[in-house]
Coordinates of N, CA and C in Angstrom, one line a residue:
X124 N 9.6 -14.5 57.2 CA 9.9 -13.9 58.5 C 10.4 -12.5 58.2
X125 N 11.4 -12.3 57.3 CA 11.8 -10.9 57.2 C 11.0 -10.0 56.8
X126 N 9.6 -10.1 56.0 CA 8.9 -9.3 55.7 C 8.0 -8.8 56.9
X127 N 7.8 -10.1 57.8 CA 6.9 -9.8 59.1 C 7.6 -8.8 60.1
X128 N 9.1 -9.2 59.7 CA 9.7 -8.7 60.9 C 9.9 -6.6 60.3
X129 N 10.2 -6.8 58.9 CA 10.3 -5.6 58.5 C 8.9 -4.5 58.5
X130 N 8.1 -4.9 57.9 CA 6.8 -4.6 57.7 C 5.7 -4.7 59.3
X131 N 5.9 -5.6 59.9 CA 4.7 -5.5 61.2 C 5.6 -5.3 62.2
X132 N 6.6 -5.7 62.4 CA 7.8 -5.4 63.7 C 7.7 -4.0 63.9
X133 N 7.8 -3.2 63.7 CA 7.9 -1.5 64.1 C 6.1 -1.4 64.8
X134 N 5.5 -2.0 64.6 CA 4.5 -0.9 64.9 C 4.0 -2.4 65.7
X135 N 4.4 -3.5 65.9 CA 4.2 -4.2 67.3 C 5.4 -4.6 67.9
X136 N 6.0 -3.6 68.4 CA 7.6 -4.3 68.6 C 7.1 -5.5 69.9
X137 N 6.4 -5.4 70.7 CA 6.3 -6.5 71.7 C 5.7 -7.8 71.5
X138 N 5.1 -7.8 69.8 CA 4.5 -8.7 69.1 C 5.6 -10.2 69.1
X139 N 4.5 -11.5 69.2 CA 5.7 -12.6 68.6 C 5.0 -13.0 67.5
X140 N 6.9 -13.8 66.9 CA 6.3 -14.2 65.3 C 6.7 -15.4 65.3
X141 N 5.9 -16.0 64.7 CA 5.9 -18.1 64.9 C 6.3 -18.2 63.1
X142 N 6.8 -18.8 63.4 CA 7.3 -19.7 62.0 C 7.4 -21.3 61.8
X143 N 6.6 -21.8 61.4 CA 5.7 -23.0 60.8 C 6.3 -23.8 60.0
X144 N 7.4 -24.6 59.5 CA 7.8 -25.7 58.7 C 7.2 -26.4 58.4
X145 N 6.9 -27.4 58.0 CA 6.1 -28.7 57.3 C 6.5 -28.9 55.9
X146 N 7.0 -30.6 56.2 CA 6.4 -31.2 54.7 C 6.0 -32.3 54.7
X147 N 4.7 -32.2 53.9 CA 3.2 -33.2 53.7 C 4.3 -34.3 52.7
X148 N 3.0 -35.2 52.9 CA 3.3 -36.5 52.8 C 3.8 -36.5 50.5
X149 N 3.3 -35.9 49.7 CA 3.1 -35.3 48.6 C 4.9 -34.7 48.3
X150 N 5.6 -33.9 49.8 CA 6.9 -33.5 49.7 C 6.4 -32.0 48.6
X151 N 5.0 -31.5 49.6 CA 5.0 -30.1 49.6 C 5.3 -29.8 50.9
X152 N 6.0 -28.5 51.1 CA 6.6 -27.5 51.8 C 5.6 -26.7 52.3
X153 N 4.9 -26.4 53.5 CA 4.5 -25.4 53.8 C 5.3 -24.7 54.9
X154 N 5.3 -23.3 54.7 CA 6.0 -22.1 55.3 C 4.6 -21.5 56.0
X155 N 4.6 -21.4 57.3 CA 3.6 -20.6 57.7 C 4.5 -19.6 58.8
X156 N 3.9 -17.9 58.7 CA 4.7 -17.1 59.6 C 3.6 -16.5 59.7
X157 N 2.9 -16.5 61.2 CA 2.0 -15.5 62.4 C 2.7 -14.6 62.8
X158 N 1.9 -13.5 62.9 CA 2.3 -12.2 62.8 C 1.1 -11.4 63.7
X159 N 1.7 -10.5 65.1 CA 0.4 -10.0 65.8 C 0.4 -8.9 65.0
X160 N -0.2 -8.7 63.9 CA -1.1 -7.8 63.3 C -2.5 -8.6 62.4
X161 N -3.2 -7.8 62.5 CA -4.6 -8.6 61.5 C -4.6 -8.4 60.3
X162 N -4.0 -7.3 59.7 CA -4.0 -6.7 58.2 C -2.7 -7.3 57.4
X163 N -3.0 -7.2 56.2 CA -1.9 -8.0 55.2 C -2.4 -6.8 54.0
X164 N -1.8 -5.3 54.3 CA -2.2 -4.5 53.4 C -1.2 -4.4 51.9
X165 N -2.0 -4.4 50.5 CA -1.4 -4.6 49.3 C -0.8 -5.9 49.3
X166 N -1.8 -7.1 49.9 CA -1.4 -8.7 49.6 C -0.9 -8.6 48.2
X167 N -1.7 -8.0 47.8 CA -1.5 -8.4 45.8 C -0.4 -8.2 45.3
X168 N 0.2 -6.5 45.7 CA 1.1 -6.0 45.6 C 2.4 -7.0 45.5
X169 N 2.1 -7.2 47.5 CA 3.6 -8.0 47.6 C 3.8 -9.0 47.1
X170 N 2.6 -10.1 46.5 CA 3.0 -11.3 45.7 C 3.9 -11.5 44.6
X171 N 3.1 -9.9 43.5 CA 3.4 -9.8 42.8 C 4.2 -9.0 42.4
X172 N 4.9 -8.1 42.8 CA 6.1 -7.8 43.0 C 6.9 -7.8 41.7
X173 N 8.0 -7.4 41.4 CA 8.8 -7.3 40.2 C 10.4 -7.7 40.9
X174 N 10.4 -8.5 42.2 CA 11.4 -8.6 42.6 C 12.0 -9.7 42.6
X175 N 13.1 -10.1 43.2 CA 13.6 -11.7 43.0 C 14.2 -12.0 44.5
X176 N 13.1 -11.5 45.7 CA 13.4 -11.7 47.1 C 11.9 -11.8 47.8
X177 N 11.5 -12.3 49.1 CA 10.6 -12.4 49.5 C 9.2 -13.0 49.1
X178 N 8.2 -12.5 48.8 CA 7.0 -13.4 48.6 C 7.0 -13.4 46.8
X179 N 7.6 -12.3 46.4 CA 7.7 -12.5 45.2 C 8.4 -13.9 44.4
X180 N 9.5 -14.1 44.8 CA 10.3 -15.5 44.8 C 9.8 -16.4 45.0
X181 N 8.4 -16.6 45.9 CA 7.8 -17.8 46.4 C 7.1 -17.9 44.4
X182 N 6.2 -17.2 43.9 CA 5.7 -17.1 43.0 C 6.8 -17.8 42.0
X183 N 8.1 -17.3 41.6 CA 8.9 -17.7 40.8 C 9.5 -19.1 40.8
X184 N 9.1 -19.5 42.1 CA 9.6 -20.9 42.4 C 8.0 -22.2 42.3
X185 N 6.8 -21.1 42.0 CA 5.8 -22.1 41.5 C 5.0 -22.3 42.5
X186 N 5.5 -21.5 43.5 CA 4.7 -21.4 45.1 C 3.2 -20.9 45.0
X187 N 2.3 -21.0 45.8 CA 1.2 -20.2 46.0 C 1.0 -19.4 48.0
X188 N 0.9 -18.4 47.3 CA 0.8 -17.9 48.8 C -0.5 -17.1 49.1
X189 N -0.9 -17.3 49.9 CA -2.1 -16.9 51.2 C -2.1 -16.7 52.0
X190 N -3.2 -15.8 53.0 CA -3.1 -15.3 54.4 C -4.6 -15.2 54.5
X191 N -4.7 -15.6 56.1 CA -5.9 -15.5 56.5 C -5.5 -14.5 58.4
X192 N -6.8 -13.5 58.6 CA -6.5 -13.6 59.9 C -7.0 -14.4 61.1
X193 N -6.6 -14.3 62.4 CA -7.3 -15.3 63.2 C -8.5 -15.2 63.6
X194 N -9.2 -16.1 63.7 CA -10.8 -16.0 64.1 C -10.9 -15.0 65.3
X195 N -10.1 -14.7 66.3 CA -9.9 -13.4 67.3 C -9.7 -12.0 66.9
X196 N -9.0 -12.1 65.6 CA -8.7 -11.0 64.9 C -7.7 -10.6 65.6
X197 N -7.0 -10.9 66.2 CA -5.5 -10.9 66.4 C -4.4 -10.4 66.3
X198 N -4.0 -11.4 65.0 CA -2.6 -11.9 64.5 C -3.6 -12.3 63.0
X199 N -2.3 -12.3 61.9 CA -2.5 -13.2 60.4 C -1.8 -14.4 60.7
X200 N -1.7 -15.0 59.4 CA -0.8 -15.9 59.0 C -0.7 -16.2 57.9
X201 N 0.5 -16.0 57.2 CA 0.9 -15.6 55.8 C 1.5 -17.2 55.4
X202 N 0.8 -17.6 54.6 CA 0.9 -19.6 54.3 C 1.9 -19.2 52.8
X203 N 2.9 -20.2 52.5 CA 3.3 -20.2 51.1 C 3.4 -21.6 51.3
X204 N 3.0 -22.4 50.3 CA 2.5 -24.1 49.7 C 3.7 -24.1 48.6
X205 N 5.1 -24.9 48.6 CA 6.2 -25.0 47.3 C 5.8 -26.4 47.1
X206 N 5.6 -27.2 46.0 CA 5.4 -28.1 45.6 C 6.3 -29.2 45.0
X207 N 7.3 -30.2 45.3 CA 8.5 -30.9 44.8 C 8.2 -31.9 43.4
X208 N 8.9 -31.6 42.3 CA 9.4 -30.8 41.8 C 8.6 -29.7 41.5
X209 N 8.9 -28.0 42.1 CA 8.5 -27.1 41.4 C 8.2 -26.9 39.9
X210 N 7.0 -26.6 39.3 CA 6.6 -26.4 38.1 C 7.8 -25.2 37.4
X211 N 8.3 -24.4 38.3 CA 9.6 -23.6 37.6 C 10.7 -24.7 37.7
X212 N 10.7 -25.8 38.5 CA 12.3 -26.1 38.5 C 11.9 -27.1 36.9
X213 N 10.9 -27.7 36.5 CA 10.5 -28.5 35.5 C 10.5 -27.7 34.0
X214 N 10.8 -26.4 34.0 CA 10.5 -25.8 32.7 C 12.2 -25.7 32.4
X215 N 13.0 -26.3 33.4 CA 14.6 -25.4 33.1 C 15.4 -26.9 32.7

């Protein structure tokens, strides 16, 4: 949410942002946050990151993250999948 709100908030201030909970039967986590913009520019970038906040942390916690936009072309939706026990919580 903070990245949506930091990153696409200024340049759709009238936009809404949905935030998506779930956990599958497995006791994976999915995080989904829609966003009215269509673009997800430097996906790669932000995954991978050198940081220890945001989508980068999803990665450190064993997460996988994805985005697709809407068949309207719209809005995205930025998915992160955590998996229980995390393959990082299992190495410590």
């Amino acid at each position: 949410m903070r990245n949506a709100i930091e990153h696409v908030g200024p340049q759709h201030p009238e936009g809404q942002l949905v935030l998506d909970l779930i956990v599958v039967e497995d006791e994976t986590l999915l995080i989904a946050v829609t966003d009215p913009s269509p673009a997800f520019p430097d996906f790669l970038t932000a995954i991978t990151a050198q940081k220890s906040t945001g989508l980068p942390r999803v990665r450190e916690l064993g997460g996988e993250t994805t985005w697709r936009p809407s068949d309207d072309g719209d809005t995205k939706t930025a998915q992160v999948l955590i998996r229980y026990p995390s393959p990082a919580a299992d190495s410590h």
